[in-house]
PDB file of C-alpha atoms and ligand atoms in Angstrom:
ATOM      1  CA  MET A  34       1.897  -1.518  -8.803  1.00  0.00           C
ATOM      2  CA  ASP A  35       3.629  -3.518 -11.549  1.00  0.00           C
ATOM      3  CA  ALA A  36       6.667  -2.190 -13.420  1.00  0.00           C
ATOM      4  CA  ALA A  37       4.792  -1.353 -16.640  1.00  0.00           C
ATOM      5  CA  LYS A  38       2.188   0.661 -14.754  1.00  0.00           C
ATOM      6  CA  GLN A  39       4.879   2.450 -12.745  1.00  0.00           C
ATOM      7  CA  THR A  40       6.620   3.408 -16.036  1.00  0.00           C
ATOM      8  CA  LEU A  41       3.358   4.925 -17.273  1.00  0.00           C
ATOM      9  CA  VAL A  42       2.828   6.842 -14.035  1.00  0.00           C
ATOM     10  CA  ASP A  43       6.404   8.189 -14.302  1.00  0.00           C
ATOM     11  CA  VAL A  44       5.947   9.188 -17.960  1.00  0.00           C
ATOM     12  CA  PHE A  45       2.823  11.213 -17.180  1.00  0.00           C
ATOM     13  CA  ALA A  46       4.355  12.716 -14.029  1.00  0.00           C
ATOM     14  CA  LYS A  47       7.089  14.128 -16.285  1.00  0.00           C
ATOM     15  CA  ARG A  48       4.748  15.149 -19.096  1.00  0.00           C
ATOM     16  CA  ALA A  49       2.055  16.769 -16.933  1.00  0.00           C
ATOM     17  CA  ARG A  50       3.417  20.299 -16.785  1.00  0.00           C
ATOM     18  CA  ASN A  51       3.797  20.678 -20.568  1.00  0.00           C
ATOM     19  CA  TYR A  52       1.112  18.210 -21.631  1.00  0.00           C
ATOM     20  CA  ASP A  53      -1.285  20.827 -23.045  1.00  0.00           C
ATOM     21  CA  ILE A  54       1.470  22.051 -25.371  1.00  0.00           C
ATOM     22  CA  THR A  55       3.110  18.739 -26.282  1.00  0.00           C
ATOM     23  CA  SER A  56      -0.223  17.046 -26.980  1.00  0.00           C
ATOM     24  CA  ASN A  57      -0.425  19.366 -30.007  1.00  0.00           C
ATOM     25  CA  PHE A  58       2.741  17.881 -31.493  1.00  0.00           C
ATOM     26  CA  MET A  59       0.598  15.326 -33.316  1.00  0.00           C
ATOM     27  CA  TYR A  60      -0.511  18.208 -35.548  1.00  0.00           C
ATOM     28  CA  ALA A  61       2.996  18.164 -37.015  1.00  0.00           C
ATOM     29  CA  ALA A  62       2.188  14.662 -38.272  1.00  0.00           C
ATOM     30  CA  GLY A  63      -1.119  15.912 -39.691  1.00  0.00           C
ATOM     31  CA  MET A  64      -3.351  14.539 -36.906  1.00  0.00           C
ATOM     32  CA  ARG A  65      -6.226  16.876 -36.151  1.00  0.00           C
ATOM     33  CA  ILE A  66      -6.439  16.323 -32.414  1.00  0.00           C
ATOM     34  CA  ALA A  67      -8.821  19.207 -31.631  1.00  0.00           C
ATOM     35  CA  ARG A  68     -11.237  17.960 -34.275  1.00  0.00           C
ATOM     36  CA  TYR A  69     -10.951  14.372 -32.971  1.00  0.00           C
ATOM     37  CA  ARG A  70     -11.679  15.655 -29.474  1.00  0.00           C
ATOM     38  CA  ARG A  71     -14.810  17.470 -30.678  1.00  0.00           C
ATOM     39  CA  MET A  72     -15.947  14.407 -32.636  1.00  0.00           C
ATOM     40  CA  SER A  73     -15.489  12.169 -29.578  1.00  0.00           C
ATOM     41  CA  VAL A  74     -17.509  14.465 -27.326  1.00  0.00           C
ATOM     42  CA  ASP A  75     -20.208  14.724 -30.038  1.00  0.00           C
ATOM     43  CA  PHE A  76     -20.415  10.906 -30.109  1.00  0.00           C
ATOM     44  CA  LEU A  77     -21.370  10.992 -26.407  1.00  0.00           C
ATOM     45  CA  ASP A  78     -24.688  12.538 -27.491  1.00  0.00           C
ATOM     46  CA  LEU A  79     -25.001  14.482 -24.243  1.00  0.00           C
ATOM     47  CA  ARG A  80     -27.920  16.441 -22.820  1.00  0.00           C
ATOM     48  CA  PRO A  81     -28.088  19.237 -20.250  1.00  0.00           C
ATOM     49  CA  GLY A  82     -27.857  17.844 -16.737  1.00  0.00           C
ATOM     50  CA  ASP A  83     -25.912  14.687 -17.686  1.00  0.00           C
ATOM     51  CA  THR A  84     -23.193  13.136 -15.538  1.00  0.00           C
ATOM     52  CA  VAL A  85     -20.098  12.200 -17.555  1.00  0.00           C
ATOM     53  CA  VAL A  86     -17.032  10.212 -16.542  1.00  0.00           C
ATOM     54  CA  ASP A  87     -13.846  11.331 -18.314  1.00  0.00           C
ATOM     55  CA  ALA A  88     -11.729   8.178 -17.964  1.00  0.00           C
ATOM     56  CA  GLY A  89      -8.017   9.069 -18.019  1.00  0.00           C
ATOM     57  CA  CYS A  90      -8.942  12.756 -18.038  1.00  0.00           C
ATOM     58  CA  GLY A  91      -5.337  13.959 -17.788  1.00  0.00           C
ATOM     59  CA  THR A  92      -5.185  17.758 -17.559  1.00  0.00           C
ATOM     60  CA  GLY A  93      -8.872  18.120 -18.438  1.00  0.00           C
ATOM     61  CA  LEU A  94      -8.678  19.113 -22.094  1.00  0.00           C
ATOM     62  CA  ASN A  95     -12.086  17.508 -22.745  1.00  0.00           C
ATOM     63  CA  PHE A  96     -13.810  19.380 -19.931  1.00  0.00           C
ATOM     64  CA  PRO A  97     -14.814  22.613 -21.758  1.00  0.00           C
ATOM     65  CA  LEU A  98     -16.363  20.646 -24.622  1.00  0.00           C
ATOM     66  CA  ILE A  99     -18.306  18.400 -22.251  1.00  0.00           C
ATOM     67  CA  LEU A 100     -19.455  21.332 -20.106  1.00  0.00           C
ATOM     68  CA  ASP A 101     -20.735  23.138 -23.207  1.00  0.00           C
ATOM     69  CA  ARG A 102     -23.148  20.252 -23.701  1.00  0.00           C
ATOM     70  CA  ILE A 103     -24.159  19.318 -20.142  1.00  0.00           C
ATOM     71  CA  GLY A 104     -24.412  22.886 -18.820  1.00  0.00           C
ATOM     72  CA  PRO A 105     -24.248  24.031 -15.191  1.00  0.00           C
ATOM     73  CA  THR A 106     -26.655  21.338 -13.982  1.00  0.00           C
ATOM     74  CA  GLY A 107     -24.498  18.538 -15.379  1.00  0.00           C
ATOM     75  CA  ARG A 108     -21.465  16.999 -13.742  1.00  0.00           C
ATOM     76  CA  ILE A 109     -18.038  15.768 -14.864  1.00  0.00           C
ATOM     77  CA  ILE A 110     -16.139  13.128 -12.931  1.00  0.00           C
ATOM     78  CA  GLY A 111     -12.536  13.172 -14.133  1.00  0.00           C
ATOM     79  CA  VAL A 112     -10.575  10.026 -13.263  1.00  0.00           C
ATOM     80  CA  ASP A 113      -6.828   9.566 -13.627  1.00  0.00           C
ATOM     81  CA  PHE A 114      -4.098   7.691 -11.772  1.00  0.00           C
ATOM     82  CA  SER A 115      -1.549  10.461 -12.230  1.00  0.00           C
ATOM     83  CA  GLY A 116      -1.481  12.956  -9.378  1.00  0.00           C
ATOM     84  CA  GLU A 117       0.562  15.326 -11.548  1.00  0.00           C
ATOM     85  CA  MET A 118      -1.912  15.261 -14.457  1.00  0.00           C
ATOM     86  CA  LEU A 119      -4.788  15.760 -12.002  1.00  0.00           C
ATOM     87  CA  ALA A 120      -2.985  18.716 -10.414  1.00  0.00           C
ATOM     88  CA  GLN A 121      -2.990  20.386 -13.849  1.00  0.00           C
ATOM     89  CA  ALA A 122      -6.686  19.520 -14.236  1.00  0.00           C
ATOM     90  CA  GLU A 123      -7.360  21.022 -10.810  1.00  0.00           C
ATOM     91  CA  ARG A 124      -5.639  24.261 -11.886  1.00  0.00           C
ATOM     92  CA  ARG A 125      -7.810  24.397 -15.001  1.00  0.00           C
ATOM     93  CA  VAL A 126     -10.991  23.854 -12.937  1.00  0.00           C
ATOM     94  CA  ALA A 127     -10.009  26.599 -10.464  1.00  0.00           C
ATOM     95  CA  ARG A 128      -8.964  29.003 -13.265  1.00  0.00           C
ATOM     96  CA  GLU A 129     -12.286  28.549 -15.068  1.00  0.00           C
ATOM     97  CA  GLY A 130     -14.335  28.626 -11.856  1.00  0.00           C
ATOM     98  CA  TRP A 131     -16.137  25.363 -12.669  1.00  0.00           C
ATOM     99  CA  THR A 132     -18.037  24.041  -9.662  1.00  0.00           C
ATOM    100  CA  ASN A 133     -19.434  20.876 -11.255  1.00  0.00           C
ATOM    101  CA  VAL A 134     -16.188  19.010 -11.955  1.00  0.00           C
ATOM    102  CA  GLU A 135     -14.998  16.365  -9.519  1.00  0.00           C
ATOM    103  CA  LEU A 136     -11.498  14.864  -9.865  1.00  0.00           C
ATOM    104  CA  ILE A 137     -10.710  11.371  -8.591  1.00  0.00           C
ATOM    105  CA  GLN A 138      -7.265   9.786  -8.438  1.00  0.00           C
ATOM    106  CA  ALA A 139      -7.821   6.118  -9.245  1.00  0.00           C
ATOM    107  CA  ASP A 140      -6.662   3.280 -11.464  1.00  0.00           C
ATOM    108  CA  LEU A 141      -9.232   2.691 -14.200  1.00  0.00           C
ATOM    109  CA  GLU A 142      -8.452  -1.020 -14.089  1.00  0.00           C
ATOM    110  CA  THR A 143     -10.210  -1.228 -10.717  1.00  0.00           C
ATOM    111  CA  PHE A 144     -12.307   1.957 -10.638  1.00  0.00           C
ATOM    112  CA  GLU A 145     -15.976   1.460  -9.732  1.00  0.00           C
ATOM    113  CA  PHE A 146     -17.788   3.753 -12.158  1.00  0.00           C
ATOM    114  CA  PRO A 147     -20.672   5.703 -10.603  1.00  0.00           C
ATOM    115  CA  PRO A 148     -24.089   5.702 -12.332  1.00  0.00           C
ATOM    116  CA  CYS A 149     -23.636   8.024 -15.320  1.00  0.00           C
ATOM    117  CA  ASP A 150     -24.920   9.196 -18.703  1.00  0.00           C
ATOM    118  CA  GLY A 151     -21.678   9.051 -20.661  1.00  0.00           C
ATOM    119  CA  ILE A 152     -18.108   7.768 -20.449  1.00  0.00           C
ATOM    120  CA  ILE A 153     -15.262   9.019 -22.612  1.00  0.00           C
ATOM    121  CA  ALA A 154     -11.709   7.689 -22.843  1.00  0.00           C
ATOM    122  CA  PHE A 155      -9.701   9.952 -25.143  1.00  0.00           C
ATOM    123  CA  LEU A 156      -6.205   8.576 -25.820  1.00  0.00           C
ATOM    124  CA  SER A 157      -6.220   6.607 -22.576  1.00  0.00           C
ATOM    125  CA  ILE A 158      -7.959   3.214 -22.770  1.00  0.00           C
ATOM    126  CA  THR A 159      -5.305   1.504 -24.933  1.00  0.00           C
ATOM    127  CA  LEU A 160      -2.790   2.246 -22.173  1.00  0.00           C
ATOM    128  CA  LEU A 161      -4.636  -0.276 -19.939  1.00  0.00           C
ATOM    129  CA  PRO A 162      -3.699  -3.956 -20.300  1.00  0.00           C
ATOM    130  CA  ARG A 163      -7.099  -4.854 -18.756  1.00  0.00           C
ATOM    131  CA  TYR A 164      -9.100  -2.394 -20.874  1.00  0.00           C
ATOM    132  CA  ASP A 165     -11.734  -5.038 -21.666  1.00  0.00           C
ATOM    133  CA  GLU A 166     -12.836  -5.402 -18.015  1.00  0.00           C
ATOM    134  CA  THR A 167     -12.844  -1.618 -17.603  1.00  0.00           C
ATOM    135  CA  ILE A 168     -15.099  -1.182 -20.625  1.00  0.00           C
ATOM    136  CA  ALA A 169     -17.496  -3.869 -19.357  1.00  0.00           C
ATOM    137  CA  ARG A 170     -17.589  -2.256 -15.893  1.00  0.00           C
ATOM    138  CA  GLY A 171     -18.235   1.150 -17.479  1.00  0.00           C
ATOM    139  CA  TYR A 172     -21.165  -0.183 -19.481  1.00  0.00           C
ATOM    140  CA  ALA A 173     -22.685  -1.636 -16.290  1.00  0.00           C
ATOM    141  CA  ALA A 174     -22.650   1.859 -14.723  1.00  0.00           C
ATOM    142  CA  LEU A 175     -24.119   3.657 -17.741  1.00  0.00           C
ATOM    143  CA  ARG A 176     -27.834   4.357 -17.789  1.00  0.00           C
ATOM    144  CA  PRO A 177     -29.611   2.325 -20.512  1.00  0.00           C
ATOM    145  CA  GLY A 178     -29.140   3.802 -23.968  1.00  0.00           C
ATOM    146  CA  ARG A 179     -26.276   6.088 -22.923  1.00  0.00           C
ATOM    147  CA  ARG A 180     -22.863   5.954 -24.532  1.00  0.00           C
ATOM    148  CA  TRP A 181     -19.302   4.775 -23.995  1.00  0.00           C
ATOM    149  CA  VAL A 182     -16.912   6.597 -26.385  1.00  0.00           C
ATOM    150  CA  VAL A 183     -13.310   5.660 -27.048  1.00  0.00           C
ATOM    151  CA  HIS A 184     -10.801   7.469 -29.211  1.00  0.00           C
ATOM    152  CA  ASP A 185      -7.306   6.097 -29.588  1.00  0.00           C
ATOM    153  CA  TYR A 186      -4.418   5.342 -31.875  1.00  0.00           C
ATOM    154  CA  LYS A 187      -4.073   1.886 -33.349  1.00  0.00           C
ATOM    155  CA  LEU A 188      -2.027  -0.099 -35.797  1.00  0.00           C
ATOM    156  CA  PRO A 189      -3.771  -0.171 -39.178  1.00  0.00           C
ATOM    157  CA  GLY A 190      -4.485  -3.594 -40.632  1.00  0.00           C
ATOM    158  CA  TRP A 191      -2.233  -2.866 -43.612  1.00  0.00           C
ATOM    159  CA  TRP A 192       0.876  -2.116 -41.473  1.00  0.00           C
ATOM    160  CA  PRO A 193       3.383  -4.976 -42.008  1.00  0.00           C
ATOM    161  CA  GLU A 194       4.233  -6.965 -38.858  1.00  0.00           C
ATOM    162  CA  ARG A 195       7.961  -6.828 -39.678  1.00  0.00           C
ATOM    163  CA  MET A 196       7.793  -3.002 -39.526  1.00  0.00           C
ATOM    164  CA  LEU A 197       6.234  -2.950 -36.061  1.00  0.00           C
ATOM    165  CA  HIS A 198       9.525  -2.037 -34.377  1.00  0.00           C
ATOM    166  CA  LEU A 199       9.709   1.224 -36.392  1.00  0.00           C
ATOM    167  CA  LEU A 200       6.843   2.646 -34.355  1.00  0.00           C
ATOM    168  CA  GLU A 201       8.371   1.994 -30.933  1.00  0.00           C
ATOM    169  CA  PRO A 202      10.538   5.150 -30.723  1.00  0.00           C
ATOM    170  CA  LEU A 203       7.530   7.227 -31.768  1.00  0.00           C
ATOM    171  CA  ILE A 204       5.164   6.002 -29.059  1.00  0.00           C
ATOM    172  CA  LYS A 205       7.551   5.334 -26.153  1.00  0.00           C
ATOM    173  CA  PRO A 206       7.922   8.986 -25.048  1.00  0.00           C
ATOM    174  CA  PHE A 207       4.115   9.149 -24.836  1.00  0.00           C
ATOM    175  CA  GLY A 208       3.866   6.166 -22.502  1.00  0.00           C
ATOM    176  CA  GLY A 209       3.156   3.738 -25.337  1.00  0.00           C
ATOM    177  CA  SER A 210       4.532   0.219 -25.631  1.00  0.00           C
ATOM    178  CA  MET A 211       4.445  -2.429 -28.327  1.00  0.00           C
ATOM    179  CA  ASP A 212       1.963  -4.489 -26.214  1.00  0.00           C
ATOM    180  CA  MET A 213      -0.565  -1.858 -27.189  1.00  0.00           C
ATOM    181  CA  ALA A 214      -0.601  -3.122 -30.778  1.00  0.00           C
ATOM    182  CA  ALA A 215      -2.548  -6.177 -29.567  1.00  0.00           C
ATOM    183  CA  ARG A 216      -5.191  -4.158 -27.651  1.00  0.00           C
ATOM    184  CA  ARG A 217      -8.511  -3.714 -29.416  1.00  0.00           C
ATOM    185  CA  PRO A 218     -10.858  -1.663 -27.202  1.00  0.00           C
ATOM    186  CA  TRP A 219     -13.232  -1.019 -30.114  1.00  0.00           C
ATOM    187  CA  GLU A 220     -14.051  -4.753 -30.040  1.00  0.00           C
ATOM    188  CA  SER A 221     -14.970  -4.491 -26.343  1.00  0.00           C
ATOM    189  CA  ILE A 222     -17.125  -1.455 -27.107  1.00  0.00           C
ATOM    190  CA  ARG A 223     -19.007  -3.602 -29.638  1.00  0.00           C
ATOM    191  CA  ARG A 224     -19.070  -6.754 -27.480  1.00  0.00           C
ATOM    192  CA  TYR A 225     -20.689  -5.261 -24.390  1.00  0.00           C
ATOM    193  CA  GLY A 226     -22.808  -2.510 -25.962  1.00  0.00           C
ATOM    194  CA  VAL A 227     -25.537  -2.093 -28.544  1.00  0.00           C
ATOM    195  CA  ASP A 228     -25.823   0.191 -31.586  1.00  0.00           C
ATOM    196  CA  ALA A 229     -22.038   0.364 -31.718  1.00  0.00           C
ATOM    197  CA  ALA A 230     -19.979   2.048 -34.420  1.00  0.00           C
ATOM    198  CA  VAL A 231     -16.269   1.944 -35.190  1.00  0.00           C
ATOM    199  CA  ILE A 232     -14.783   4.685 -37.354  1.00  0.00           C
ATOM    200  CA  ASP A 233     -11.232   4.775 -38.664  1.00  0.00           C
ATOM    201  CA  ARG A 234      -9.343   7.975 -39.504  1.00  0.00           C
ATOM    202  CA  TYR A 235      -5.819   8.965 -40.437  1.00  0.00           C
ATOM    203  CA  PHE A 236      -5.084   5.973 -42.699  1.00  0.00           C
ATOM    204  CA  GLY A 237      -6.319   3.611 -39.990  1.00  0.00           C
ATOM    205  CA  PHE A 238      -3.954   4.911 -37.276  1.00  0.00           C
ATOM    206  CA  ALA A 239      -6.779   6.632 -35.366  1.00  0.00           C
ATOM    207  CA  VAL A 240     -10.022   5.003 -34.261  1.00  0.00           C
ATOM    208  CA  PHE A 241     -13.299   6.155 -32.721  1.00  0.00           C
ATOM    209  CA  ALA A 242     -15.665   3.641 -31.198  1.00  0.00           C
ATOM    210  CA  TYR A 243     -18.919   4.153 -29.405  1.00  0.00           C
ATOM    211  CA  GLY A 244     -21.719   1.980 -28.148  1.00  0.00           C
ATOM    212  CA  SER A 245     -24.800   2.322 -25.966  1.00  0.00           C
ATOM    213  CA  ALA A 246     -25.539   0.557 -22.697  1.00  0.00           C
ATOM    214  CA  ARG A 247     -28.272  -2.108 -22.823  1.00  0.00           C
TER     215      ARG A 247
HETATM  216  C1  LIG B 154      -2.423  10.533 -23.354  1.00  0.00           C
HETATM  217  S1  LIG B 154      -3.125  11.030 -21.838  1.00  0.00           S
HETATM  218  C2  LIG B 154      -4.720  11.586 -22.351  1.00  0.00           C
HETATM  219  C3  LIG B 154      -5.287  12.586 -21.388  1.00  0.00           C
HETATM  220  C4  LIG B 154      -6.627  13.180 -21.766  1.00  0.00           C
HETATM  221  N1  LIG B 154      -7.655  12.171 -21.931  1.00  0.00           N
HETATM  222  C5  LIG B 154      -6.559  14.037 -23.006  1.00  0.00           C
HETATM  223  O1  LIG B 154      -7.468  13.943 -23.798  1.00  0.00           O
HETATM  224  O2  LIG B 154      -5.656  14.818 -23.170  1.00  0.00           O
HETATM  225  C6  LIG B 154      -3.497   9.475 -21.041  1.00  0.00           C
HETATM  226  C7  LIG B 154      -3.985   9.647 -19.606  1.00  0.00           C
HETATM  227  O3  LIG B 154      -4.435   8.388 -19.129  1.00  0.00           O
HETATM  228  C8  LIG B 154      -4.007   8.226 -17.790  1.00  0.00           C
HETATM  229  N2  LIG B 154      -3.975   6.785 -17.480  1.00  0.00           N
HETATM  230  C9  LIG B 154      -3.268   5.819 -18.123  1.00  0.00           C
HETATM  231  N3  LIG B 154      -3.504   4.625 -17.571  1.00  0.00           N
HETATM  232  C10 LIG B 154      -4.385   4.835 -16.546  1.00  0.00           C
HETATM  233  C11 LIG B 154      -5.008   3.992 -15.598  1.00  0.00           C
HETATM  234  N4  LIG B 154      -4.776   2.664 -15.563  1.00  0.00           N
HETATM  235  N5  LIG B 154      -5.846   4.535 -14.693  1.00  0.00           N
HETATM  236  C12 LIG B 154      -6.096   5.876 -14.696  1.00  0.00           C
HETATM  237  N6  LIG B 154      -5.526   6.728 -15.577  1.00  0.00           N
HETATM  238  C13 LIG B 154      -4.688   6.219 -16.492  1.00  0.00           C
HETATM  239  C14 LIG B 154      -2.632   8.897 -17.757  1.00  0.00           C
HETATM  240  O4  LIG B 154      -2.243   9.237 -16.445  1.00  0.00           O
HETATM  241  C15 LIG B 154      -2.874  10.115 -18.648  1.00  0.00           C
HETATM  242  O5  LIG B 154      -3.311  11.223 -17.928  1.00  0.00           O
END
């Protein structure tokens, strides 16, 4: 594992225990995370019985919303490379008594997606340097017409380059790095899919992108 990836793994190992609380801190900055989560799951356009991959599932905060839509006959496959985040997800699954959630510890940069009806990456895909390959591989596993949904933070087009460094202290504790400013997963969502849409929110700092498999 390279040094950058190891740093990320260490950040999430430390954050795992309090992640469900600290992930709400963005509210202090006016970001409506719960609403963004609901919007992202809505963009998946799920049906009862669907199989959904939650890519970078963390502690499983998306799971209840997905399960509401796919019902007891559907299935969630939660994938994350952090054992600590997955341990929290496992606790949630046991607490709620869900029997149709499978958790897999794997690196999304090499993960072989199973055949599925939806893939969601909520605040995770921009953390991957090789996000483009992962998005292409995800599309290949999706059933025709079914959706890949990405929600992430980004640098708005109007943000001056010379002020880039001001953001570093804000994103570093969350596993972010300045390399992320150059990552544009919404372009990959468009490139490999059809009927794609890209929606900006929060003055261009938040982005939703979805597309359907060919
Ligand atoms: C900010 S958290 C988001 C968690 C969750 N999606 C949520 O909505 O709360 C990012 C997650 O992506 C995972 N992650 C980052 N890079 C990854 C990779 N290459 N492979 C698998 N998981 C990764 C981290 O371990 C972490 O759990």
